[in-house]
Each structure stands twice: as C-alpha cells, then as structure tokens.
Short mmCIF file of C-alpha atoms in Angstrom, two decimals:
data_model
loop_
_atom_site.label_atom_id
_atom_site.label_comp_id
_atom_site.label_asym_id
_atom_site.label_seq_id
_atom_site.Cartn_x
_atom_site.Cartn_y
_atom_site.Cartn_z
CA ALA A 262 12.81 -9.21 21.16
CA LEU A 263 10.01 -8.81 23.74
CA LYS A 264 8.78 -12.31 22.95
CA LEU A 265 12.30 -13.60 23.64
CA LEU A 266 12.52 -11.77 26.96
CA ASN A 267 9.13 -13.15 27.96
CA LYS A 268 10.27 -16.66 27.03
CA GLN A 269 7.69 -16.91 24.25
CA TYR A 270 10.23 -18.75 22.16
CA ARG A 271 7.94 -20.13 19.46
CA GLU A 272 6.47 -16.68 18.72
CA ALA A 273 9.98 -15.18 18.81
CA VAL A 274 11.22 -17.68 16.20
CA GLU A 275 8.31 -16.71 13.94
CA GLU A 276 9.02 -12.99 14.31
CA PHE A 277 12.77 -13.33 13.70
CA SER A 278 12.07 -15.55 10.67
CA ALA A 279 9.66 -12.99 9.27
CA ALA A 280 12.21 -10.22 9.81
CA LEU A 281 14.89 -12.28 8.04
CA PHE A 282 12.47 -12.72 5.14
CA LEU A 283 12.19 -8.94 4.89
CA VAL A 284 15.86 -8.10 5.59
CA PRO A 285 17.94 -11.02 4.30
CA ASP A 286 21.10 -9.13 3.31
CA ASP A 287 21.63 -6.20 5.68
CA ASP A 288 25.20 -6.29 7.01
CA ASN A 289 24.22 -4.75 10.35
CA LEU A 290 20.71 -6.05 11.05
CA THR A 291 20.78 -9.55 9.53
CA PRO A 292 23.46 -10.97 11.92
CA GLN A 293 21.49 -9.62 14.91
CA LEU A 294 18.34 -11.34 13.64
CA TYR A 295 20.20 -14.65 13.31
CA VAL A 296 21.51 -14.28 16.88
CA GLY A 297 18.02 -13.52 18.18
CA ARG A 298 16.54 -16.53 16.45
CA ALA A 299 19.39 -18.73 17.69
CA ASN A 300 18.59 -17.73 21.29
CA ALA A 301 14.91 -18.51 20.72
CA LEU A 302 15.75 -21.88 19.16
CA ASN A 303 17.91 -22.74 22.17
CA GLY A 304 14.90 -21.91 24.34
CA LEU A 305 12.93 -24.51 22.36
CA GLU A 306 15.85 -26.97 22.73
CA ARG A 307 16.34 -26.93 18.94
CA HIS A 308 20.09 -26.64 19.38
CA GLU A 309 21.15 -27.82 15.92
CA GLY A 310 19.07 -25.05 14.36
CA ALA A 311 20.54 -22.54 16.81
CA LEU A 312 24.02 -23.73 15.88
CA ASN A 313 23.30 -23.07 12.21
CA ASP A 314 21.93 -19.57 12.92
CA ALA A 315 24.95 -18.68 15.06
CA MET A 316 27.24 -19.79 12.23
CA MET A 317 25.23 -17.69 9.76
CA ALA A 318 25.65 -14.63 11.98
CA LEU A 319 29.40 -15.17 12.29
CA GLY A 320 29.66 -15.71 8.55
CA ARG A 321 28.41 -12.15 8.06
CA ASP A 322 30.19 -10.60 11.05
CA PRO A 323 33.11 -12.69 12.40
CA ASP A 324 33.79 -10.13 15.17
CA MET A 325 30.26 -10.12 16.59
CA GLY A 326 30.67 -10.99 20.27
CA GLU A 327 26.96 -11.82 20.77
CA ALA A 328 27.18 -14.41 18.00
CA HIS A 329 30.19 -16.05 19.68
CA LEU A 330 28.24 -16.10 22.96
CA VAL A 331 25.17 -17.82 21.54
CA LEU A 332 27.45 -20.25 19.70
CA ALA A 333 29.27 -21.02 22.96
CA ARG A 334 26.02 -21.67 24.81
CA THR A 335 24.73 -23.81 21.96
CA TYR A 336 27.85 -25.97 22.05
CA PHE A 337 27.41 -26.24 25.82
CA TYR A 338 23.83 -27.50 25.41
CA LEU A 339 25.10 -29.99 22.82
CA LYS A 340 27.72 -31.11 25.38
CA ASP A 341 30.58 -30.21 23.06
CA TYR A 342 32.49 -28.52 25.85
CA ASN A 343 35.80 -27.96 24.05
CA GLU A 344 34.06 -26.02 21.27
CA SER A 345 32.03 -24.16 23.89
CA ILE A 346 35.20 -23.07 25.70
CA GLN A 347 36.78 -21.88 22.45
CA SER A 348 33.67 -19.86 21.54
CA PHE A 349 33.54 -18.26 24.99
CA GLU A 350 37.19 -17.25 24.58
CA ASN A 351 36.39 -15.75 21.17
CA ALA A 352 33.49 -13.81 22.72
CA LEU A 353 35.75 -12.56 25.51
CA GLU A 354 38.26 -11.34 22.93
CA CYS A 355 35.53 -9.45 21.04
CA LEU A 356 33.63 -8.04 24.03
CA GLY A 357 36.42 -7.63 26.57
CA ASP A 358 34.30 -9.13 29.35
CA LEU A 359 31.72 -11.82 30.06
CA SER A 360 28.58 -11.58 32.15
CA ALA A 361 28.37 -13.48 35.44
CA LEU A 362 26.08 -16.03 33.79
CA ASP A 363 28.45 -16.61 30.89
CA GLN A 364 31.38 -16.93 33.28
CA LEU A 365 29.39 -19.64 35.04
CA TYR A 366 28.79 -21.39 31.72
CA LEU A 367 32.52 -21.19 30.93
CA SER A 368 33.50 -22.54 34.36
CA LYS A 369 31.08 -25.44 33.99
CA ALA A 370 32.32 -26.15 30.45
CA ASN A 371 35.92 -26.34 31.72
CA GLU A 372 34.85 -28.70 34.48
CA MET A 373 32.90 -30.96 32.12
CA SER A 374 35.72 -30.92 29.58
CA GLU A 375 38.13 -32.29 32.16
CA VAL A 376 35.66 -35.01 33.10
CA ALA A 377 35.13 -35.90 29.44
CA SER A 378 38.86 -36.20 28.85
CA LEU A 379 39.03 -38.78 31.65
CA ASP A 380 35.98 -40.71 30.51
CA LEU A 381 36.08 -41.33 26.75
CA ASP A 382 32.68 -42.99 26.93
CA GLY A 383 31.06 -39.83 28.32
CA ASN A 384 28.89 -37.24 26.70
CA HIS A 385 31.65 -35.78 24.51
CA ARG A 386 32.14 -39.07 22.67
CA GLN A 387 28.37 -39.48 22.31
CA HIS A 388 28.10 -36.13 20.58
CA ALA A 389 31.11 -36.91 18.40
CA GLN A 390 29.48 -40.19 17.39
CA TYR A 391 26.25 -38.32 16.70
CA ARG A 392 28.12 -35.98 14.36
CA GLN A 393 29.82 -38.85 12.58
CA THR A 394 26.47 -40.58 12.17
CA ALA A 395 24.96 -37.38 10.75
CA LEU A 396 27.77 -37.17 8.19
CA ARG A 397 27.40 -40.73 6.94
CA PRO A 398 26.16 -40.99 3.37
CA VAL A 399 22.49 -41.75 2.95
CA PRO A 400 22.05 -45.36 1.81
CA LYS A 401 20.69 -45.82 -1.68
CA LEU A 402 17.07 -46.85 -1.80
CA LYS A 403 15.32 -48.85 -4.42
CA PRO A 404 13.56 -46.71 -7.04
CA PRO A 405 9.84 -46.28 -6.36
CA ARG A 406 7.47 -48.53 -8.19
CA PHE A 407 5.50 -46.67 -10.84
CA VAL A 408 1.78 -46.63 -10.21
CA SER A 409 -0.61 -45.07 -12.67
CA ARG A 410 -2.95 -42.36 -11.47
CA LYS A 411 -5.99 -44.50 -12.25
CA GLN A 412 -4.62 -47.39 -10.22
CA GLN A 413 -3.63 -45.11 -7.36
CA LEU A 414 -7.10 -43.57 -7.14
CA ALA A 415 -8.69 -47.00 -7.25
CA SER A 416 -6.51 -48.28 -4.41
CA THR A 417 -6.68 -45.21 -2.16
CA PRO A 418 -7.73 -46.26 1.35
CA ASN A 419 -10.86 -44.81 2.84
CA VAL A 420 -10.02 -41.40 4.27
CA PRO A 421 -12.61 -39.56 6.37
CA PRO A 422 -13.82 -36.32 4.79
CA MET A 423 -12.52 -33.01 6.05
CA PRO A 424 -14.70 -31.59 8.83
CA LYS A 425 -16.97 -28.81 7.59
CA LYS A 426 -15.85 -26.45 10.33
CA LEU A 427 -12.21 -26.87 9.31
CA ALA A 428 -13.05 -26.15 5.67
CA GLU A 429 -14.89 -23.02 6.75
CA GLN A 430 -11.95 -21.87 8.88
CA LEU A 431 -9.54 -22.32 5.99
CA HIS A 432 -11.84 -20.48 3.54
CA ILE A 433 -11.17 -23.24 1.04
CA SER A 434 -14.18 -22.40 -1.11
CA GLU A 435 -13.00 -18.79 -1.26
CA LEU A 436 -9.42 -19.22 -2.45
CA PRO A 437 -8.85 -18.62 -6.17
CA GLU A 438 -7.12 -21.17 -8.35
CA THR A 439 -4.53 -18.77 -9.79
CA LEU A 440 -3.61 -15.13 -9.37
CA LYS A 441 -3.31 -13.16 -12.60
CA VAL A 442 -1.72 -9.71 -12.73
CA GLY A 443 -0.83 -7.20 -15.41
CA PRO A 444 2.56 -5.59 -16.12
CA GLU A 445 4.41 -4.27 -13.09
CA ARG A 446 4.72 -0.50 -12.58
CA VAL A 447 7.20 1.44 -10.46
CA VAL A 448 5.92 4.00 -7.96
CA THR A 449 8.29 6.24 -5.98
CA PHE A 450 7.10 7.83 -2.73
CA LEU A 451 8.94 11.05 -1.90
CA SER A 452 7.00 11.95 1.26
CA SER A 453 6.55 10.07 4.53
CA ALA A 454 2.77 10.10 4.00
CA MET A 455 1.92 7.57 1.30
CA GLY A 456 -1.79 8.28 0.93
CA MET A 457 -3.00 4.72 0.42
CA LYS A 458 -4.80 2.00 2.32
CA LEU A 459 -3.59 -1.59 2.09
CA ASN A 460 -5.23 -4.92 2.84
CA ARG A 461 -3.91 -8.45 3.31
CA GLY A 462 -6.49 -10.86 1.95
CA PRO A 463 -7.17 -14.42 3.16
CA ASP A 464 -4.88 -15.60 0.35
CA GLY A 465 -1.95 -13.63 1.86
CA ILE A 466 -1.80 -11.17 -1.07
CA ILE A 467 -1.37 -7.43 -0.38
CA ARG A 468 -3.80 -5.20 -2.27
CA VAL A 469 -4.29 -1.45 -2.52
CA LEU A 470 -7.79 -0.65 -1.25
CA ALA A 471 -7.77 3.12 -1.70
CA VAL A 472 -5.46 5.87 -2.95
CA THR A 473 -5.70 9.57 -2.07
CA PRO A 474 -5.06 11.93 -5.01
CA MET A 475 -2.32 14.53 -4.71
CA ASP A 476 -2.94 18.29 -4.72
CA GLU A 477 -1.17 21.43 -3.57
CA ARG A 478 -2.79 21.29 -0.11
CA SER A 479 -1.63 17.78 0.80
CA ASP A 480 1.79 16.63 1.91
CA ILE A 481 1.65 13.51 -0.27
CA ARG A 482 4.31 13.37 -2.97
CA ARG A 483 4.83 10.41 -5.25
CA GLU A 484 5.88 9.66 -8.80
CA GLY A 485 4.15 7.00 -10.88
CA ASP A 486 0.59 5.72 -11.01
CA ILE A 487 -1.01 3.57 -8.33
CA TYR A 488 -4.71 2.64 -8.20
CA PRO A 489 -7.19 0.79 -5.98
CA GLY A 490 -7.11 -2.85 -6.97
CA ASP A 491 -3.37 -2.89 -7.59
CA ILE A 492 -1.33 -5.64 -5.95
CA LEU A 493 1.96 -4.91 -4.18
CA ARG A 494 4.72 -6.93 -5.81
CA GLU A 495 7.80 -5.40 -4.18
CA ALA A 496 8.56 -2.72 -1.57
CA ALA A 497 11.97 -1.34 -0.57
CA GLY A 498 13.62 -4.30 -2.28
CA VAL A 499 11.50 -6.87 -0.40
CA ASP A 500 9.76 -9.43 -2.62
CA LEU A 501 6.02 -9.47 -1.87
CA ARG A 502 4.99 -11.70 -4.77
CA ARG A 503 4.42 -14.65 -2.45
CA PRO A 504 1.59 -14.92 0.13
CA LEU A 505 2.47 -13.33 3.47
CA THR A 506 1.67 -14.60 6.94
CA ASN A 507 0.24 -12.28 9.60
CA VAL A 508 3.69 -11.82 11.15
CA MET A 509 5.27 -11.03 7.78
CA TRP A 510 2.46 -8.58 7.03
CA SER A 511 3.00 -6.74 10.34
CA ASP A 512 6.72 -6.44 9.59
CA THR A 513 5.96 -5.22 6.07
CA VAL A 514 3.72 -2.44 7.43
CA ALA A 515 6.48 -1.38 9.82
CA LEU A 516 9.00 -1.45 6.98
CA LEU A 517 6.85 0.80 4.78
CA LYS A 518 6.50 3.33 7.59
CA ILE A 519 10.16 3.54 8.62
CA ALA A 520 11.91 3.00 5.27
CA PRO A 521 13.82 6.11 4.14
CA ARG A 522 12.42 8.18 1.29
CA PRO A 523 12.43 8.03 -1.66
CA LEU A 524 10.72 4.65 -1.26
CA VAL A 525 10.33 2.56 -4.41
CA ILE A 526 7.57 -0.03 -4.72
CA LYS A 527 6.29 -2.13 -7.59
CA VAL A 528 2.59 -2.72 -8.22
CA ALA A 529 0.50 -4.49 -10.84
CA MET A 530 -3.20 -4.54 -11.70
CA GLU A 531 -5.06 -7.66 -10.57
CA LEU A 532 -6.66 -9.36 -13.56
CA SER A 533 -8.19 -12.34 -11.77
CA LYS A 534 -11.55 -12.22 -10.01
CA LYS A 535 -11.37 -10.87 -6.46
CA LEU A 536 -12.33 -13.01 -3.49
CA PRO A 537 -15.74 -12.15 -2.00
CA SER A 538 -14.19 -11.03 1.30
CA VAL A 539 -11.65 -8.87 -0.56
CA GLN A 540 -14.41 -7.30 -2.66
CA ASN A 541 -16.26 -6.46 0.55
CA GLU A 542 -13.16 -4.65 1.82
CA PHE A 543 -13.01 -2.64 -1.42
CA ASP A 544 -16.68 -1.70 -1.08
CA LEU A 545 -16.15 -0.55 2.51
CA ALA A 546 -13.08 1.50 1.56
CA LEU A 547 -15.00 3.15 -1.28
CA HIS A 548 -17.85 3.97 1.10
CA GLU A 549 -15.47 5.46 3.71
CA VAL A 550 -13.91 7.94 1.26
CA GLY A 551 -17.19 8.91 -0.30
CA GLY A 552 -16.81 7.20 -3.65
CA GLY A 553 -15.47 10.03 -5.78
CA ASN A 554 -12.40 11.02 -3.80
CA VAL A 555 -10.18 8.06 -4.63
CA VAL A 556 -7.81 7.66 -7.54
CA SER A 557 -9.06 5.02 -9.97
CA HIS A 558 -7.60 3.52 -13.12
CA SER A 559 -9.46 6.18 -15.11
CA THR A 560 -8.54 9.10 -12.80
CA PRO A 561 -5.34 11.14 -13.34
CA SER A 562 -2.87 10.65 -10.51
CA LYS A 563 -2.83 14.41 -9.72
CA ALA A 564 -6.62 14.81 -9.51
CA ARG A 565 -7.95 17.18 -6.83
CA ALA A 566 -8.96 15.54 -3.53
CA GLN A 567 -11.94 16.77 -1.52
CA ARG A 568 -10.98 15.05 1.73
CA PRO A 569 -7.84 14.98 3.90
CA PRO A 570 -5.24 12.43 2.78
CA MET A 571 -5.59 8.89 4.10
CA MET A 572 -2.69 7.94 6.32
CA SER A 573 -0.60 5.04 5.10
CA PRO A 574 -0.81 2.11 5.56
CA PRO A 575 -3.07 0.78 8.37
CA SER A 576 -2.16 -2.45 10.09
CA CYS A 577 -4.49 -5.25 9.03
#
C-alpha cells in the first residue's frame, strides 16, 4: 500500500501479485488485494488489466464500494463514460457518499457522455469498435512446418554468446538440474516462537537451516519432526513447492509470523545435492549455534538445548 501511495506503481503491482499468490481465496482480504492492484495498474496505464482485477474483486464481493470506484475510474480512462457513470452510481449506493475527486470524475463522465451521444464518431464509438475487434475470432493459421531437430540446429543463425557477467549474475553454473525430495511430513506449531531458521536459496527454494530442540525451559511447542536440510513445501495452506521471488519470500515470512496458531506446515527432506551457496549457509548456521545444539535427522525432536531458542524465521 505504501508503494501505491508513493506512486511506485510497478513495485506495488509486484507486491499485490505476491500477496494474491499467498492469499488467493480469502473472502475479506482477496478483494482488497485485487482493488489495490487495479489502482496500481491504472497508474501504469494498463487499464484493461485494471478492469479485469476490478471485476475479480466484485465477483467476490459485489457490495464492495472501493471495487465499484476503481471500476468507474477504469471505465473513465478507457473513455467508456456510460459504464463509468453506472459504476460511480453503484459506488455511491454502497458507500453513501463520494469523495470530491470522484465527484469530479463523475461530473466529467456525464459531460463527456453527452458529447459522445452527439458525436457518434467520438471516443465512445472508438472504444466500442476496439471491444468488437477484441471479440473477433482469431483467424486460422496454417499449421507449422515440421522441422527435425538436426535440421533446426544446422540452420540456427549465428547468435552471440551470453556475456560472462550476465551468466555470473544469474548463477547459471550453480543451479541444479532437478530438485529431489523425500516424502512430505506434517509439522504443527503450537507456539508463536517456531525455533527455526529459514533460507531462500538462489533457486527460489525455501530450506530449513537450523532447528532449536524443545525442552521444558523454552517456549517452543510443536508436534512432528523437522530437521535442518528440510524443504518447506506448504505453510498455512500456501503452496511453496514452486520457486519464490524475493517479494513472495518477504510475504511468506510475514505470513509465518502472523498466522494464527496452531500453524500447520509441510516439509520434506532434500535428496538432491545442495548448491554451493546453500551449503555455505548451512555451514554458517551450524557454526552460529555451536554445532551440537541443533536438531538433526538423527536427533530426537525433544532433545535438550544448551542455548536460547532461535527466533523464527529471519527475513532473507
């Protein structure tokens, strides 16, 4: 929301998209996220995308006045003034009042609607023609000509090699071919403190770096086994089996901290070889906790800890 207020529309779209990835089906929050992204898309002049998001919000909450407002403004930007007027009236019915800015939009929409009704070749007809063009069926194309792989490789034009600096930035030599994991296990956290340290690797996968054992002196309470080297597969109903971007990772950390307890997550042991950078993170985590004070795959989950519990989970 701060990005939107500061007119950082591109960053705001990324944050709202990441939040929708984490909360796709919440009856209260999801419509608000669609409205926020619609406002950001309008700021980028991506009005068709904003129109779709406003419709998605109203599909979940037809009485949401903010969704009617962003829909009305979007129609105004698209120069569909009749639809804009109708949406402003719907917003007024839901909210009971319009801001001075929205009243100005409504007044201008009424003025432009009258002009458009007198000039059928004006902007309203242009947008109507645009819609009709968008709805026309896609013409059938000729089927592609089959080319064998050998022939395609032989006829590939000369393409300059990738710059070495770009390859280094993308860590191409470091990315594994496939990720292999063992059976998934369910872990339930009963306390707000989770007692584990997480890491997002360059491949976008979330791994458990360290786990603090439970004992009678700590406030950590959980059911199920979790070990360093495990991979997070799901948390609070959010699917984490795909690589996460930095924005998605930040939202995931926030979700883990504020989600009500008991919190259920799913983990699995990583069977594939770790990336060098990820292995370095594991070595550092092991050094920080002194080696023997972390739960391992051979340590019982209720082993005695010699150090204070590690707060969960740090933002990476």
